[in-house]
Structures are given as C-alpha cells and as structure tokens.
C-alpha cells in the first residue's frame, strides 16, 4: 500500500490567512544510547523470559554544529532487558582454511533435502538435529534464509545459520556429534527525536523530518482518536516525537517504538506516552494517565482513504433544495471498508429511503451511530449482531440519494444528532490504578526528554 500518494493527495492546507513560514524541521540522534544487551545461548531460547531491571543511560548534548554551550543531562530510564546469561558474542572457533558453502533455503525445502543436495549422509543429519536444542532450530527453515556449510570430504564440520539479522546459529562438530550455540548480535537502540511544523500534509512534513512511512502512520494512529487527520489538519500544526531506531553494526535495521509524542492541532496540544505494564502490554496514555484510545473512532473510514468531505449544510444535489445535513460525509472510493466506530449491536441493517443501504449501531444505552449509502454490507454482520470497535460492517458506495461514492455518518446521543467531528467522545479505560506510580515515573522522564529536545530545537532556531 502506498500511503504516500494517499497522504500527499489528501492533505490540503486550510488556513488561508497564515503567514508563510517554512516548516521547522528537526531531527537529532541521541549519542549512542543503549546497547540492547542481548545474550547468546540456547537456555534463553528455551526457557521462559525473565524481566531483568536494567538502567539505560541517556546522555544528550547539543550538537557541535549548533555552536552552543554543550549541555548534558542524564536521564535514567528503567528498561526491561533479557536476562543476562553470560554468553559470548564472538563466533565459535571454526575449522580453519575450510571454505563456507552457502545455500539459500528454497520454498518447500527442509534440512534433509538440503543435506541430500550436499551429499551429506542421513546419519550426519540425524546427529545435527539430535545434537542439542540448537539443532531443532534447523527444522524451522524459511525460504530465502541462508545456511553456510563447512564440509570436508562429505563430512560436515560446521553449519552457520543466519536466523535473522540479530541471530545466528552455529553447529560445530565435536567428535562424532555436534555442538550448537546461538550468537546474538547486539542490537543498538538509538533514541531519536524528530519534529516539524505542518506546511501541507503530515506525510510531507514527516518525510522531510526524516520519518519513515511507518512512523508517520504510527504517529497518526496515536493521535487519530483526538485529531481527524483527514479533515482537521491545518497549516501551522506541529508535531514532535521521541522514538527508537534499531541498529546493527552501524546499519539501521528498523524503526522501533514511538516512546513519547506531541501533536498540536489548531492550537490544541495533545501529548502521549507509551506505557508497558508488567504483563508486557503496551498502550499510549496522556500524561494524566487517560488512554489515548476512545470508546469511539473519530472517523469510521481510515483517514488515508478519505479524499474529501462535503459541507455540513448544502444544497442537496439530488433533491434540489437546501436541507440541513446532520452528519459528516466522507468521500472515498466505492468498496472502501467502513468500521464500527465503537463496540455495539446492529439495530438496523437494510435499505432506509434516501440513505440507501444503511447500518445503525446501538452503543450502550444512549449512543447510536448510522452509516449510509453503502455499496454492500459485510457478510455475517446482520440485525442483532454484536460488533467490536474497528470491525468492518460494510463498504462505501452511493446507494440511495447520493451523487458519488461516500459514507454518510451520523452520531446521536439520546436520539439527538451530534457533530461526529466535534462531539466529546467517551474515554476508553484509563490506566489501572496499580500502575499509576510506575507510569508517573516513566512518563515524567520521557516527557522531560521530549521537552529537552524542543528547548534545544528552539535555541537552534533562534540562532539562525
Ligand atoms: Zn451525508
């Protein structure tokens, strides 16, 4: 899916009177932060994981280029690390002067097929697989993975198996049997900061700040409950975030998680912090511990699929007269999935006059949502069905009185229409009380870090 084209196309600056201001972009790596001290060894692979408390030290200095007085602040962040098992990170000793023969795993391949292609005996295969726990890893090969063999006159000496960029398995001959060990390559986690002002679209400004599509989408997902990224973005909106990047041997492997973020939309600033509880579940909360999620989606169609909205009161093109419009219309391609805005029950599914194919959901006692002009209903979602928030209930179309494909969406409280774009949505479950203290500590540190970056950014902007 190419989000960029959607996002580029869909975001338009709305405020006409804004003074022209170049987007302020900023991105800085914190100097070498944390080596995810990963351990080698099979015990770790086959025993339940333990949380070991460790401290990650972050040292932040103004960049030398800025010419500022270097400032240094040290923050201690608690970070769960895999239990240390004291294994080496160096490769085990290999037979010298024996070339490695590389094999790429094909679709439908197995270790025994590979062994027979290499003319290695079934006895050796057996010895490898039975060697110890490590041999079992070789029974779960995936196409495209690489295996390297050292073979001397049809006698296997060693196998090197690249399980992932971070993990390799070594199987080495020891007399008539084999030993194995897993080498974990240390992944370095760098904490990165990025921020920017939105000039035309979140996607464009995010890209200019060096953010990947994934991080931009993630940012939009975090704040998508409060900000309608399809309809509400204005020139001058701003974002700032603190996120992890994973590096291996100096090369970036992938983006990690967004740890803290801030989004200012039309003068309202929203902040979010990631909190991971003792059970390993992660969720974003406001600094006050409220869930960033809401009991209702702000928009029942994915924001990057929406091309425009219509005015709220308009001359009805089909009826030929002006009439109040009591919902929001999201223009999107026919067939675009429509999601249930919240948990609820289907109380109507059928054709409803000018609404065409329509679904009405009842949420709790007082709230109903209505979805109209559908091209089709989702199979299996009928009258009386229970639906979960985000579950697809139908598809955008133009049934009933509609001039083009769009979703007509209404939100009612006790039968009275409310503007779905501005209605105050009920919160999802807040942070459980037992985590409050831990959360306060974690979030305080992360937000302090985010503020620190913003101060450095402001100082640098002031010098230019
Ligand atoms: Zn409408």
Coordinates of C-alpha atoms and ligand atoms in Angstrom, one line a residue:
X1 CA 0.0 0.0 0.0
X2 CA 1.4 3.3 -1.0
X3 CA 0.4 5.6 1.8
X4 CA 2.4 8.5 0.5
X5 CA 0.3 9.0 -2.5
X6 CA -2.9 9.0 -0.4
X7 CA -1.5 11.3 2.1
X8 CA 0.0 13.7 -0.3
X9 CA -3.2 13.9 -2.2
X10 CA -5.5 14.1 0.7
X11 CA -3.9 16.8 2.9
X12 CA -4.6 20.3 1.9
X13 CA -3.7 23.4 3.9
X14 CA -6.9 25.0 5.1
X15 CA -6.0 28.2 6.8
X16 CA -5.7 31.0 4.2
X17 CA -4.5 33.8 6.5
X18 CA -1.5 32.0 7.8
X19 CA 1.8 33.8 7.3
X20 CA 4.2 31.9 5.1
X21 CA 6.6 30.1 7.3
X22 CA 8.9 27.4 6.3
X23 CA 8.3 24.1 8.1
X24 CA 10.6 23.8 11.0
X25 CA 12.3 20.5 10.9
X26 CA 14.5 19.0 13.4
X27 CA 16.0 15.6 13.9
X28 CA 18.7 14.6 16.1
X29 CA 20.2 11.4 17.3
X30 CA 21.0 11.0 20.9
X31 CA 24.5 9.9 21.1
X32 CA 24.8 6.2 21.5
X33 CA 22.3 5.2 23.9
X34 CA 21.9 1.8 24.7
X35 CA 23.2 -1.5 23.6
X36 CA 20.4 -3.9 24.0
X37 CA 22.5 -6.2 25.8
X38 CA 21.3 -9.4 24.2
X39 CA 22.6 -12.6 25.2
X40 CA 23.6 -15.7 23.4
X41 CA 22.7 -19.1 24.3
X42 CA 20.1 -21.7 24.0
X43 CA 19.0 -21.6 27.5
X44 CA 17.5 -18.2 26.8
X45 CA 15.7 -19.6 23.8
X46 CA 14.0 -22.4 25.6
X47 CA 13.3 -21.1 29.0
X48 CA 10.6 -18.5 29.8
X49 CA 11.8 -15.0 29.5
X50 CA 12.5 -13.0 32.6
X51 CA 12.4 -9.4 33.1
X52 CA 15.6 -8.1 34.4
X53 CA 15.7 -4.5 35.5
X54 CA 18.4 -2.5 33.9
X55 CA 19.1 1.1 33.5
X56 CA 19.5 2.8 30.3
X57 CA 21.6 5.9 30.4
X58 CA 20.9 8.6 28.0
X59 CA 23.3 11.4 27.5
X60 CA 22.2 14.3 25.5
X61 CA 24.4 17.1 24.3
X62 CA 23.8 20.0 22.0
X63 CA 25.1 19.2 18.6
X64 CA 28.6 20.6 18.0
X65 CA 27.3 22.2 14.8
X66 CA 25.0 24.4 16.7
X67 CA 27.9 26.2 18.4
X68 CA 26.1 26.1 21.7
X69 CA 27.5 25.5 25.1
X70 CA 27.3 21.8 25.4
X71 CA 24.7 20.8 27.9
X72 CA 24.5 17.5 29.4
X73 CA 21.6 15.9 31.1
X74 CA 21.4 12.4 32.3
X75 CA 18.2 10.6 32.5
X76 CA 17.8 7.1 33.9
X77 CA 15.1 5.1 32.2
X78 CA 14.2 1.7 33.5
X79 CA 14.3 -0.7 30.7
X80 CA 13.5 -4.4 30.8
X81 CA 16.3 -6.4 29.3
X82 CA 16.6 -10.1 28.6
X83 CA 18.2 -11.9 31.5
X84 CA 22.0 -11.9 31.3
X85 CA 23.3 -15.4 30.7
X86 CA 26.9 -14.5 30.3
X87 CA 27.3 -15.9 26.8
X88 CA 30.0 -14.7 24.5
X89 CA 29.2 -12.6 21.4
X90 CA 32.1 -13.8 19.4
X91 CA 31.8 -16.6 16.9
X92 CA 32.8 -20.0 18.0
X93 CA 36.1 -21.3 16.7
X94 CA 35.7 -22.8 13.2
X95 CA 37.9 -25.2 11.4
X96 CA 40.5 -23.1 9.7
X97 CA 41.0 -22.9 5.9
X98 CA 37.8 -24.6 5.1
X99 CA 35.6 -22.5 2.8
X100 CA 32.0 -21.9 3.6
X101 CA 29.5 -23.2 1.1
X102 CA 26.3 -21.1 1.0
X103 CA 22.9 -22.4 0.5
X104 CA 19.7 -20.4 0.2
X105 CA 16.6 -22.1 1.5
X106 CA 14.1 -22.7 -1.3
X107 CA 10.3 -22.9 -0.9
X108 CA 9.4 -26.4 0.2
X109 CA 12.9 -27.0 1.4
X110 CA 13.9 -28.9 4.5
X111 CA 17.2 -29.7 6.2
X112 CA 17.1 -33.2 4.9
X113 CA 16.6 -32.1 1.3
X114 CA 19.5 -29.7 1.7
X115 CA 21.6 -32.4 3.2
X116 CA 20.9 -34.7 0.3
X117 CA 21.7 -32.0 -2.2
X118 CA 25.1 -31.5 -0.5
X119 CA 25.6 -35.3 -0.4
X120 CA 25.7 -35.4 3.3
X121 CA 24.6 -38.7 4.9
X122 CA 21.3 -39.1 6.8
X123 CA 23.4 -40.2 9.8
X124 CA 25.0 -36.7 9.9
X125 CA 21.6 -35.1 9.5
X126 CA 20.4 -37.1 12.5
X127 CA 23.4 -36.2 14.5
X128 CA 22.9 -32.5 13.8
X129 CA 19.2 -32.4 14.6
X130 CA 19.7 -34.5 17.7
X131 CA 22.8 -32.7 18.8
X132 CA 21.1 -30.5 21.3
X133 CA 18.3 -27.9 21.4
X134 CA 20.0 -25.8 18.8
X135 CA 19.6 -28.5 16.1
X136 CA 15.8 -28.1 16.4
X137 CA 16.1 -24.5 15.1
X138 CA 17.2 -26.0 11.8
X139 CA 13.9 -27.8 11.4
X140 CA 12.0 -24.5 11.0
X141 CA 13.7 -23.1 7.9
X142 CA 12.0 -20.4 5.9
X143 CA 12.5 -19.8 2.2
X144 CA 15.2 -17.2 1.5
X145 CA 17.2 -17.8 4.6
X146 CA 20.9 -18.6 4.3
X147 CA 22.8 -21.6 5.6
X148 CA 26.5 -21.9 5.3
X149 CA 28.3 -25.2 5.5
X150 CA 31.9 -26.3 6.0
X151 CA 32.3 -29.7 4.5
X152 CA 35.4 -31.8 4.2
X153 CA 35.2 -34.9 2.0
X154 CA 31.5 -35.4 2.6
X155 CA 32.0 -34.9 6.3
X156 CA 30.2 -32.0 7.8
X157 CA 32.3 -29.8 10.0
X158 CA 30.1 -26.8 10.8
X159 CA 26.9 -25.1 9.9
X160 CA 26.3 -21.4 10.2
X161 CA 22.6 -20.5 10.0
X162 CA 21.5 -16.8 9.8
X163 CA 18.2 -17.0 11.6
X164 CA 17.6 -13.2 11.5
X165 CA 19.9 -10.2 11.2
X166 CA 20.2 -10.3 15.0
X167 CA 20.7 -14.1 15.5
X168 CA 22.8 -16.8 14.0
X169 CA 23.1 -20.5 15.0
X170 CA 26.5 -22.2 14.8
X171 CA 26.6 -26.0 14.8
X172 CA 30.1 -27.5 15.0
X173 CA 31.4 -31.0 15.0
X174 CA 32.8 -32.4 18.2
X175 CA 34.0 -35.9 17.5
X176 CA 31.0 -37.9 16.3
X177 CA 28.4 -35.5 17.5
X178 CA 27.7 -31.8 17.2
X179 CA 27.5 -28.8 19.5
X180 CA 25.4 -25.8 18.8
X181 CA 25.2 -22.3 20.0
X182 CA 23.2 -19.2 19.1
X183 CA 25.0 -16.0 18.7
X184 CA 23.0 -12.9 19.3
X185 CA 24.4 -9.8 17.6
X186 CA 23.9 -6.8 19.8
X187 CA 21.2 -4.5 18.6
X188 CA 21.9 -0.9 19.4
X189 CA 18.8 1.1 20.2
X190 CA 19.2 4.8 19.4
X191 CA 16.7 7.2 20.8
X192 CA 15.8 9.7 18.1
X193 CA 13.9 12.9 18.1
X194 CA 12.0 14.5 15.2
X195 CA 9.7 17.4 15.0
X196 CA 8.2 19.6 12.4
X197 CA 5.6 22.1 11.5
X198 CA 3.0 21.1 9.0
X199 CA 3.0 23.0 5.8
X200 CA 0.8 21.0 3.6
X201 CA 0.5 17.5 4.9
X202 CA 1.6 15.3 7.8
X203 CA 3.1 12.9 5.4
X204 CA 5.2 15.6 3.6
X205 CA 6.4 17.2 6.8
X206 CA 7.1 13.9 8.4
X207 CA 9.1 12.8 5.4
X208 CA 11.1 16.0 5.4
X209 CA 11.9 15.4 9.1
X210 CA 13.3 12.0 8.0
X211 CA 10.5 9.9 9.3
X212 CA 9.6 6.6 7.6
X213 CA 6.1 5.9 6.4
X214 CA 5.6 3.5 9.3
X215 CA 6.4 6.1 11.9
X216 CA 4.2 8.7 10.3
X217 CA 1.3 6.2 10.3
X218 CA 2.0 5.3 13.8
X219 CA 2.0 8.9 14.8
X220 CA -1.4 9.4 13.1
X221 CA -2.7 6.3 14.9
X222 CA -1.7 7.6 18.3
X223 CA -3.5 10.9 17.9
X224 CA -6.2 9.7 15.5
X225 CA -8.6 9.5 18.3
X226 CA -8.4 13.2 19.0
X227 CA -7.4 14.6 15.7
X228 CA -9.1 13.8 12.4
X229 CA -6.1 13.6 10.2
X230 CA -8.2 13.6 7.1
X231 CA -10.2 16.7 7.8
X232 CA -8.8 18.7 10.6
X233 CA -5.1 19.3 9.7
X234 CA -4.2 22.9 9.4
X235 CA -1.1 24.7 8.2
X236 CA 0.9 25.5 11.3
X237 CA 0.0 22.3 13.1
X238 CA 3.1 20.8 14.8
X239 CA 4.4 17.5 15.9
X240 CA 7.3 16.3 18.0
X241 CA 8.2 12.7 18.9
X242 CA 10.8 10.6 20.6
X243 CA 11.2 7.2 19.1
X244 CA 13.6 4.2 18.9
X245 CA 15.7 3.1 16.0
X246 CA 17.4 -0.3 16.0
X247 CA 20.9 -0.5 14.6
X248 CA 23.1 -3.5 13.9
X249 CA 26.8 -2.9 13.2
X250 CA 26.0 0.7 12.4
X251 CA 23.3 -0.1 9.9
X252 CA 19.7 0.7 10.6
X253 CA 17.6 -2.4 10.9
X254 CA 14.2 -0.9 11.5
X255 CA 12.3 1.7 13.4
X256 CA 11.4 0.9 17.0
X257 CA 8.5 2.3 19.0
X258 CA 7.4 5.8 19.5
X259 CA 8.0 6.4 23.2
X260 CA 6.5 9.9 23.5
X261 CA 4.9 12.3 21.1
X262 CA 3.1 15.6 20.9
X263 CA 0.7 16.9 18.3
X264 CA -0.6 20.5 18.1
X265 CA -3.7 20.8 16.0
X266 CA -5.4 24.2 15.6
X267 CA -3.8 25.4 18.9
X268 CA -4.7 22.3 20.9
X269 CA -1.7 20.3 22.1
X270 CA -2.1 16.6 22.7
X271 CA 0.7 14.5 24.3
X272 CA 1.0 10.8 24.5
X273 CA 3.4 8.4 26.3
X274 CA 3.9 4.7 25.7
X275 CA 3.5 2.7 28.9
X276 CA 4.3 -1.0 29.1
X277 CA 2.8 -2.8 32.1
X278 CA 4.2 -5.8 33.9
X279 CA 2.4 -8.2 31.6
X280 CA 4.2 -6.7 28.6
X281 CA 1.1 -4.9 27.2
X282 CA 1.8 -1.5 25.7
X283 CA -0.5 1.4 25.3
X284 CA -0.4 5.1 24.8
X285 CA -1.7 7.3 27.6
X286 CA -2.0 11.0 28.1
X287 CA 0.4 12.5 30.7
X288 CA -2.6 12.3 33.1
X289 CA -2.9 8.5 32.5
X290 CA -6.0 8.6 30.3
X291 CA -6.0 6.2 27.4
X292 CA -5.3 7.9 24.1
X293 CA -7.9 5.5 22.7
X294 CA -11.5 6.5 22.9
X295 CA -14.7 4.4 23.1
X296 CA -15.4 5.7 19.6
X297 CA -13.3 6.1 16.5
X298 CA -13.2 9.7 15.4
X299 CA -13.7 8.6 11.8
X300 CA -15.2 5.2 10.7
X301 CA -13.1 5.2 7.5
X302 CA -9.3 5.1 7.6
X303 CA -8.1 8.6 7.3
X304 CA -5.7 8.0 4.4
X305 CA -8.5 6.7 2.3
X306 CA -10.7 9.8 2.6
X307 CA -10.4 12.2 -0.3
X308 CA -12.7 15.0 0.9
X309 CA -15.7 15.9 3.0
X310 CA -18.8 17.8 2.0
X311 CA -20.2 20.9 3.7
X312 CA -22.4 20.4 6.6
X313 CA -25.4 22.3 5.2
X314 CA -25.7 22.3 1.5
X315 CA -28.0 22.5 -1.5
X316 CA -29.0 18.9 -1.9
X317 CA -27.9 18.0 -5.4
X318 CA -30.4 15.2 -5.8
X319 CA -33.4 16.7 -4.0
X320 CA -32.7 20.1 -5.5
X321 CA -33.3 22.0 -2.3
X322 CA -31.4 23.1 0.7
X323 CA -31.7 20.9 3.8
X324 CA -29.8 20.6 7.0
X325 CA -27.2 18.0 7.0
X326 CA -26.9 16.1 10.2
X327 CA -23.8 14.1 9.8
X328 CA -20.4 14.0 8.1
X329 CA -19.8 12.8 4.6
X330 CA -16.5 11.1 3.9
X331 CA -15.8 10.8 0.2
X332 CA -13.9 7.6 -0.5
X333 CA -13.7 5.1 -3.3
X334 CA -16.5 2.5 -3.6
X335 CA -15.7 -0.6 -1.7
X336 CA -13.6 1.2 1.0
X337 CA -14.2 -0.6 4.3
X338 CA -16.4 1.1 6.9
X339 CA -15.6 0.3 10.5
X340 CA -17.9 0.2 13.5
X341 CA -17.0 3.4 15.5
X342 CA -17.4 1.6 18.8
X343 CA -18.4 -1.7 20.4
X344 CA -22.1 -2.2 19.9
X345 CA -25.0 -4.1 18.5
X346 CA -26.6 -3.8 15.0
X347 CA -30.1 -2.5 15.4
X348 CA -30.8 -1.8 11.7
X349 CA -29.3 -3.3 8.6
X350 CA -31.2 -2.7 5.4
X351 CA -32.4 0.0 2.9
X352 CA -33.6 3.2 4.6
X353 CA -35.1 5.6 1.9
X354 CA -32.7 8.2 0.7
X355 CA -30.0 6.7 3.0
X356 CA -29.8 3.7 0.7
X357 CA -28.1 0.7 2.3
X358 CA -27.7 1.6 5.9
X359 CA -26.4 0.2 9.2
X360 CA -27.3 1.6 12.6
X361 CA -25.4 0.5 15.7
X362 CA -26.5 0.9 19.3
X363 CA -23.7 1.5 21.7
X364 CA -24.5 1.1 25.4
X365 CA -27.7 2.9 26.4
X366 CA -27.8 6.3 24.8
X367 CA -25.5 6.4 21.7
X368 CA -26.3 5.3 18.2
X369 CA -24.2 5.6 15.0
X370 CA -25.5 5.4 11.5
X371 CA -23.7 4.5 8.3
X372 CA -25.4 5.2 5.0
X373 CA -25.1 4.9 1.2
X374 CA -23.2 1.6 1.5
X375 CA -22.4 -0.4 -1.6
X376 CA -22.6 -3.6 0.4
X377 CA -23.0 -4.9 3.9
X378 CA -20.3 -7.0 5.5
X379 CA -21.3 -10.6 5.3
X380 CA -22.2 -12.1 8.7
X381 CA -23.0 -8.7 10.2
X382 CA -26.8 -8.8 10.5
X383 CA -29.6 -7.4 12.7
X384 CA -28.7 -8.2 16.3
X385 CA -25.0 -8.9 15.6
X386 CA -22.6 -7.7 18.2
X387 CA -19.7 -5.8 16.7
X388 CA -16.4 -4.7 18.1
X389 CA -14.8 -1.3 17.6
X390 CA -12.9 -1.2 14.3
X391 CA -14.7 -4.3 12.9
X392 CA -15.7 -3.8 9.3
X393 CA -19.5 -3.6 8.9
X394 CA -19.9 -2.6 5.3
X395 CA -18.4 -0.8 2.3
X396 CA -18.6 2.7 0.9
X397 CA -21.0 3.2 -2.0
X398 CA -23.6 5.5 -3.4
X399 CA -26.9 3.7 -2.8
X400 CA -29.9 5.9 -2.0
X401 CA -29.8 9.7 -2.7
X402 CA -26.1 10.2 -3.4
X403 CA -24.2 11.8 -6.3
X404 CA -21.0 10.0 -5.7
X405 CA -19.5 7.3 -3.5
X406 CA -19.2 8.4 0.1
X407 CA -20.0 7.4 3.6
X408 CA -22.7 9.4 5.4
X409 CA -22.0 9.1 9.1
X410 CA -24.2 10.2 12.0
X411 CA -23.6 10.2 15.7
X412 CA -26.6 10.5 18.0
X413 CA -26.9 10.8 21.8
X414 CA -30.4 10.0 23.1
X415 CA -31.6 10.4 19.6
X416 CA -30.2 13.9 19.1
X417 CA -27.7 14.5 16.3
X418 CA -24.2 15.5 17.3
X419 CA -21.4 16.5 15.1
X420 CA -19.2 13.5 14.9
X421 CA -16.2 15.7 14.3
X422 CA -16.5 17.7 17.5
X423 CA -18.6 15.6 19.9
X424 CA -16.7 14.8 23.1
X425 CA -16.1 11.1 22.9
X426 CA -16.2 9.0 26.0
X427 CA -12.7 7.8 27.1
X428 CA -11.6 4.2 26.9
X429 CA -10.4 2.6 30.1
X430 CA -7.8 4.7 31.9
X431 CA -4.6 3.4 33.3
X432 CA -5.2 0.9 36.1
X433 CA -4.6 2.4 39.5
X434 CA -1.9 -0.1 40.4
X435 CA 0.3 1.2 37.6
X436 CA -0.1 4.9 38.4
X437 CA 3.2 5.3 40.3
X438 CA 5.3 3.4 37.7
X439 CA 3.6 5.3 34.9
X440 CA 4.2 8.7 36.5
X441 CA 7.9 7.9 36.8
X442 CA 8.2 6.6 33.2
X443 CA 6.1 9.3 31.6
X444 CA 7.8 12.0 33.5
X445 CA 11.2 11.0 32.2
X446 CA 10.1 10.6 28.6
X447 CA 8.2 13.9 28.5
X448 CA 11.2 15.7 30.1
X449 CA 13.3 14.2 27.3
X450 CA 10.9 15.4 24.7
X451 CA 10.8 18.9 26.3
X452 CA 14.6 19.0 26.4
X453 CA 14.7 18.3 22.7
X454 CA 12.2 21.0 22.0
X455 CA 14.2 23.5 24.0
X456 CA 17.4 22.6 22.0
X457 CA 15.4 23.0 18.8
X458 CA 14.1 26.4 19.8
X459 CA 17.5 27.5 20.8
X460 CA 18.9 26.4 17.5
X461 CA 16.1 28.0 15.6
X462 CA 16.7 31.3 17.4
X463 CA 20.3 31.3 16.3
X464 CA 19.5 31.0 12.7
Ligands
LIG1 ZN1 -24.4 12.9 4.2

